[in-house]
Short mmCIF file of C-alpha atoms in Angstrom, two decimals:
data_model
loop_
_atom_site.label_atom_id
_atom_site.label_comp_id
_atom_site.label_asym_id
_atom_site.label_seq_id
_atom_site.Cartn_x
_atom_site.Cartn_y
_atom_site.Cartn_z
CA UNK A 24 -13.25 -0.71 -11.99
CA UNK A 25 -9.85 -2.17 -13.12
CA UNK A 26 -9.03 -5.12 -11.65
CA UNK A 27 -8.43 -9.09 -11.31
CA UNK A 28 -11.39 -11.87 -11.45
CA UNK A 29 -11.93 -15.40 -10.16
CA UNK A 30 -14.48 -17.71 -10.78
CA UNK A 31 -16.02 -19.43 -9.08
CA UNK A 32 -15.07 -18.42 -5.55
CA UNK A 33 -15.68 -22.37 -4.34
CA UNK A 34 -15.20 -25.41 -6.60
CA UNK A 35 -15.70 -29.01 -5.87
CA UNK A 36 -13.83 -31.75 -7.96
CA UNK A 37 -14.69 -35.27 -7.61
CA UNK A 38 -12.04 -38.02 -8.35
CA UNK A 39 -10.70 -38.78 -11.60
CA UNK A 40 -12.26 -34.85 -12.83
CA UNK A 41 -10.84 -31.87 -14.85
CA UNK A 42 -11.63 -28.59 -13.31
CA UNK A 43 -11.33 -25.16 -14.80
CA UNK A 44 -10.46 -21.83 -13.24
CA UNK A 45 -11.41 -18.86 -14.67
CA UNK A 46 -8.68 -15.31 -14.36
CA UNK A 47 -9.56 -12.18 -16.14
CA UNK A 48 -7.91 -8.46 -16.09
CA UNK A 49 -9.10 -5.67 -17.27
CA UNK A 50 -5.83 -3.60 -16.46
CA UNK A 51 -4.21 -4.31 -19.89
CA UNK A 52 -1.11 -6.35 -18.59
CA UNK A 53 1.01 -8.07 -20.22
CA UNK A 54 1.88 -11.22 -17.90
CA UNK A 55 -0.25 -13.28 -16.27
CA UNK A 56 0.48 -15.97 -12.62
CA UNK A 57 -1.31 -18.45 -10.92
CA UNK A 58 -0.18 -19.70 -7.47
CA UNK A 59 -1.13 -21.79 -4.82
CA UNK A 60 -1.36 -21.40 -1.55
CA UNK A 61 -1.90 -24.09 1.24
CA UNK A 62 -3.30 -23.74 5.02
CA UNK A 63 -0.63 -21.26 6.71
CA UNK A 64 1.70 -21.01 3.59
CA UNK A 65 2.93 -18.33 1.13
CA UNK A 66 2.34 -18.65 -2.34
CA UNK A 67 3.99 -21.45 -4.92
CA UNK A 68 4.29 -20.77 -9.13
CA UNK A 69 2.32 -22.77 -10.93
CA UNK A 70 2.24 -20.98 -14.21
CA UNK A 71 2.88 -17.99 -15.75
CA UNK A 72 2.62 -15.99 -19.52
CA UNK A 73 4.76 -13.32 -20.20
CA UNK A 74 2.62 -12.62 -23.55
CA UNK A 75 -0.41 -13.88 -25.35
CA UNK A 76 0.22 -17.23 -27.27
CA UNK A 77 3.01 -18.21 -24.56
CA UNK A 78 3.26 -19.07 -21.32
CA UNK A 79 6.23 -21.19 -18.96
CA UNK A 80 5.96 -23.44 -15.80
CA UNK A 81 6.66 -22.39 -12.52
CA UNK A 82 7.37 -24.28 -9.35
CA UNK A 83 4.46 -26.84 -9.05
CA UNK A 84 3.42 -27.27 -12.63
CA UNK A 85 2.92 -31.26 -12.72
CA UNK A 86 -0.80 -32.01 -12.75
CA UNK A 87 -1.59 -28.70 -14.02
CA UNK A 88 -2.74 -27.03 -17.62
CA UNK A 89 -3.19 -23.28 -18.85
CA UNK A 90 -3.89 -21.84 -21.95
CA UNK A 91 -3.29 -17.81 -23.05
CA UNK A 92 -5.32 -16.81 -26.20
CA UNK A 93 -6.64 -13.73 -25.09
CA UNK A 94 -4.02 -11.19 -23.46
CA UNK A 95 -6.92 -10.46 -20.65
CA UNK A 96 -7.88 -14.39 -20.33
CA UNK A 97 -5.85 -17.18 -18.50
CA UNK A 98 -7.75 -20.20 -17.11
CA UNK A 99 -6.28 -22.82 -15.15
CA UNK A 100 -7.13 -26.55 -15.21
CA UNK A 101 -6.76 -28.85 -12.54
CA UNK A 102 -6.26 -32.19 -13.93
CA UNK A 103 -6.83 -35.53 -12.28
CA UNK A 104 -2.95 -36.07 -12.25
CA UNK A 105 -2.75 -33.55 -9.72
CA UNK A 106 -3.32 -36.23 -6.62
CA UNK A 107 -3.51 -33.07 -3.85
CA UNK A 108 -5.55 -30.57 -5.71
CA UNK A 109 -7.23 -28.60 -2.46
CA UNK A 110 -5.75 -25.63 -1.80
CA UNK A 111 -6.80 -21.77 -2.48
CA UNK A 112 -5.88 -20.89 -6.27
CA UNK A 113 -4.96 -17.12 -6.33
CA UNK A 114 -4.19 -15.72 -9.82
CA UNK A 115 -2.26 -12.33 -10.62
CA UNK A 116 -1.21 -10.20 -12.93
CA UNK A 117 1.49 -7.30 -13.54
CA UNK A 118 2.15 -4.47 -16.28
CA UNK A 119 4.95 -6.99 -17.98
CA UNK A 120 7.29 -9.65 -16.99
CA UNK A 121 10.14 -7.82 -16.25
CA UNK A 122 11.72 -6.62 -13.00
CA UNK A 123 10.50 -4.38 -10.39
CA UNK A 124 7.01 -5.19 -11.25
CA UNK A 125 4.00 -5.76 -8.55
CA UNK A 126 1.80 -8.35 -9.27
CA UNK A 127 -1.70 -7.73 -8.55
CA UNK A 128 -4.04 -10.77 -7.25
CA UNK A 129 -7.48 -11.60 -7.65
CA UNK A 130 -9.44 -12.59 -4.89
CA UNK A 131 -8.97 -16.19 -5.20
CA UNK A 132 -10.96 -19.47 -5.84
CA UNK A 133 -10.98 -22.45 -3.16
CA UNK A 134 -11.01 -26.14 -4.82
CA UNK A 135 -11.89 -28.64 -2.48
CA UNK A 136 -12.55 -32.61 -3.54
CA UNK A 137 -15.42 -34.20 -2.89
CA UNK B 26 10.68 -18.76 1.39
CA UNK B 27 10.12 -21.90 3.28
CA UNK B 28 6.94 -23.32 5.05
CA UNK B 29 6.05 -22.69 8.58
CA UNK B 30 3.37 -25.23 8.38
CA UNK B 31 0.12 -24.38 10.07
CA UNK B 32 1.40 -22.38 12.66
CA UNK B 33 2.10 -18.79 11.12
CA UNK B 34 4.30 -16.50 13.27
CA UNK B 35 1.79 -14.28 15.17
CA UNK B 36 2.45 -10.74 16.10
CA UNK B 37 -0.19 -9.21 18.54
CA UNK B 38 -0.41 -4.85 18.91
CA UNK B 39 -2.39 -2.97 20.75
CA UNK B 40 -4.57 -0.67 19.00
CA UNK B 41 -2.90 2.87 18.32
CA UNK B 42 0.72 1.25 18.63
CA UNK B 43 3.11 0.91 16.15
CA UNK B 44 3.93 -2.45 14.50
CA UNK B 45 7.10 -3.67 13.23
CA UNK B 46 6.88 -7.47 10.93
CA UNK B 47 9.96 -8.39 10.10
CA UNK B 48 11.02 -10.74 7.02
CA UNK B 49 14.49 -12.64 6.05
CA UNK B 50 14.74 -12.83 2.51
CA UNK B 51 17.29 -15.35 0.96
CA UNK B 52 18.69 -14.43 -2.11
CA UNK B 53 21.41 -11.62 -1.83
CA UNK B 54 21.12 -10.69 -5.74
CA UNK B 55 16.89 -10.05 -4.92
CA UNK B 56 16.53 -6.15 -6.21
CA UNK B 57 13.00 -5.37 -5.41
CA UNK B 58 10.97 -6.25 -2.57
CA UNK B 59 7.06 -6.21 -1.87
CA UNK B 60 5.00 -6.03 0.79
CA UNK B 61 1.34 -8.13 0.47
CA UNK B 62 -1.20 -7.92 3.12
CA UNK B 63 -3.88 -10.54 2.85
CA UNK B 64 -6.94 -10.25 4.49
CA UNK B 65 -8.96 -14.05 5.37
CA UNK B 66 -10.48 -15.61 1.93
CA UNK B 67 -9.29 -12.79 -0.05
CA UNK B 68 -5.99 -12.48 -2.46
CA UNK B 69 -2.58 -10.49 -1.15
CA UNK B 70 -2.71 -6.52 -1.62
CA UNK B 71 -0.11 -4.89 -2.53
CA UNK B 72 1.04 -2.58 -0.04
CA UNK B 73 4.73 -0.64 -0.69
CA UNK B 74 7.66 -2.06 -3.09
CA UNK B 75 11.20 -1.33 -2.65
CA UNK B 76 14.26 -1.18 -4.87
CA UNK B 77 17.63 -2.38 -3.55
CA UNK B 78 19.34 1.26 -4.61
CA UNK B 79 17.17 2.45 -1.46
CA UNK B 80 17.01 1.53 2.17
CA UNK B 81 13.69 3.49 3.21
CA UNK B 82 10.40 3.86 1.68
CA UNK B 83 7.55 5.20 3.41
CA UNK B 84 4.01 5.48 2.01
CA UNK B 85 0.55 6.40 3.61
CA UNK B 86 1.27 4.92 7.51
CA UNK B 87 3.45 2.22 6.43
CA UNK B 88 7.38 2.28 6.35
CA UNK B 89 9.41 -0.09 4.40
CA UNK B 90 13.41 -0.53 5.57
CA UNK B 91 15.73 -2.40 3.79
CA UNK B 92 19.07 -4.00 5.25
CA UNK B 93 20.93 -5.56 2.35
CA UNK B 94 23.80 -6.31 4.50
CA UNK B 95 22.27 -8.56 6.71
CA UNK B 96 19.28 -9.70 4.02
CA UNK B 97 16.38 -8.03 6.15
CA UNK B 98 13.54 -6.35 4.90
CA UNK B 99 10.89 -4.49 7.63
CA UNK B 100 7.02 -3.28 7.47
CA UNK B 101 6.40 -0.63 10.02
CA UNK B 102 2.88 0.06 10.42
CA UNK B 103 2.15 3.63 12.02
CA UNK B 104 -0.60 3.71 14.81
CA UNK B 105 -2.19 0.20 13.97
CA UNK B 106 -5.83 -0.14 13.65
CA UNK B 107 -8.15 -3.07 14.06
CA UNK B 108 -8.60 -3.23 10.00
CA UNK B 109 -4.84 -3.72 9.89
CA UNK B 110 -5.54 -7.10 11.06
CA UNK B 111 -4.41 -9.49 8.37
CA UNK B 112 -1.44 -12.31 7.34
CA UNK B 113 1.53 -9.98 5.77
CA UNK B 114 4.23 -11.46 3.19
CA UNK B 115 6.88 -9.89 1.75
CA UNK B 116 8.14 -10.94 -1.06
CA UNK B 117 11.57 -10.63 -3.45
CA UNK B 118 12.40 -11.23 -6.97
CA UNK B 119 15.88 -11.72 -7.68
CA UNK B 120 18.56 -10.08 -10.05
CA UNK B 121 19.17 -12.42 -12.91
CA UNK B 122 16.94 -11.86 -16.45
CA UNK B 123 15.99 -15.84 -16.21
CA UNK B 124 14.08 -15.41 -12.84
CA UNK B 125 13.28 -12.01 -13.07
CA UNK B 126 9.66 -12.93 -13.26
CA UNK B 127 9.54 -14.91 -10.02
CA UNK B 128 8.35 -13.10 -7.08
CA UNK B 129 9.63 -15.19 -4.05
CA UNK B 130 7.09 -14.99 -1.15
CA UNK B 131 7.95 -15.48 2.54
CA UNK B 132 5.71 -17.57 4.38
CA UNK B 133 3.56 -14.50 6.55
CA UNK B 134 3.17 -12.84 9.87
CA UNK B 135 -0.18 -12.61 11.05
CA UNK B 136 -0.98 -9.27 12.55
CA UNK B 137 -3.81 -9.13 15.28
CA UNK B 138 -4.86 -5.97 16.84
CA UNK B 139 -5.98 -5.82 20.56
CA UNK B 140 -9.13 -3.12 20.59
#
């Protein structure tokens, strides 16, 4: 099946930690997302990669890394400059960057701190 | 779109009726529109896009209207069923080459069905 994966589905930082959060498609896209999304909220921009080898920051980038060396592969890390990291992590993808494009999610990956 | 907090805007149906969620987007040179239906502990699936040349779209029970004039963007959800039960976003991406990445996303209606 084509699709978007997250891992793990629950993650537990303790203070002063990096965390990691795994995205990979197997639907051949070009541009990759990850958001965030709080208790009863939509969705903010973290980051996102248009193509392999680049990638731009989005709303809420401060506290956050990514990397995009593999065009199906684009892990997040939480650093511990992000103060508020818990929240649900949703990545996406879509066919390219451009306009009139649907991004498709994965299923998500819930940090909490310990 | 902006927060509602904690407190999503709730829209309760009884099974078999028709729903309407309705969704003010901001940004009057947006040019495509989405519709995301997110199910509890799961990510938003996509359910019908629209292009701002077009002011109806319908797909498999679901109807998607567009009011540019008035920035207004509806779901209509034919004879709602319990597994229609879910938050729905919409979300816009606007005109200009340097955004046209972004998809904006409104903060949700939850949608509960009544058996």
């Amino acid at each position: 099946d084509g699709g978007i994966t997250q891992s793990p589905k629950y993650l537990f930082r303790k203070e002063g930690q990096n965390v990691t959060l795994s995205c990979e498609q197997n639907l051949n896209h070009d541009a990759m997302y990850w958001y965030r999304q709080d208790p009863g909220q939509g969705l903010r921009l973290i980051y996102y990669s248009q193509i392999v080898n680049d990638f731009q920051k989005g709303d809420i980038a401060e506290g956050y890394s990514v990397s995009r060396e593999k065009k199906e592969s684009f892990p997040l890390t939480v650093t511990s400059a992000q103060k508020n990291p818990t929240a649900f992590y949703l990545c996406a993808s879509s066919r390219t960057g451009g306009n009139n494009q649907p991004q498709h999610f994965g299923d998500g990956t819930r940090l909490s701190i310990l | 779109g902006e927060s509602v907090g904690l407190h999503l805007p709730t829209l309760s149906v009884q099974e078999g009726d028709n729903s309407i969620i309705n969704c003010a987007y901001s940004n009057s040179a947006s040019d495509y529109f989405i519709w995301y239906k997110q199910e509890s502990g799961k990510g938003p699936q996509f359910i019908i896009d629209i292009r701002s040349n077009m002011d109806k779209r319908q797909g498999q029970r679901v109807t998607v209207l567009l009011n540019k004039t008035v920035k207004h963007l509806s779901l209509q959800i034919a004879a709602t069923q319990p597994g229609d039960s879910a938050v729905y976003f919409c979300a816009e991406t606007p005109e200009r080459m340097d955004s046209s990445y972004k998809l904006i996303f409104g903060s949700g209606t939850r949608l509960l069905v009544r058996p």
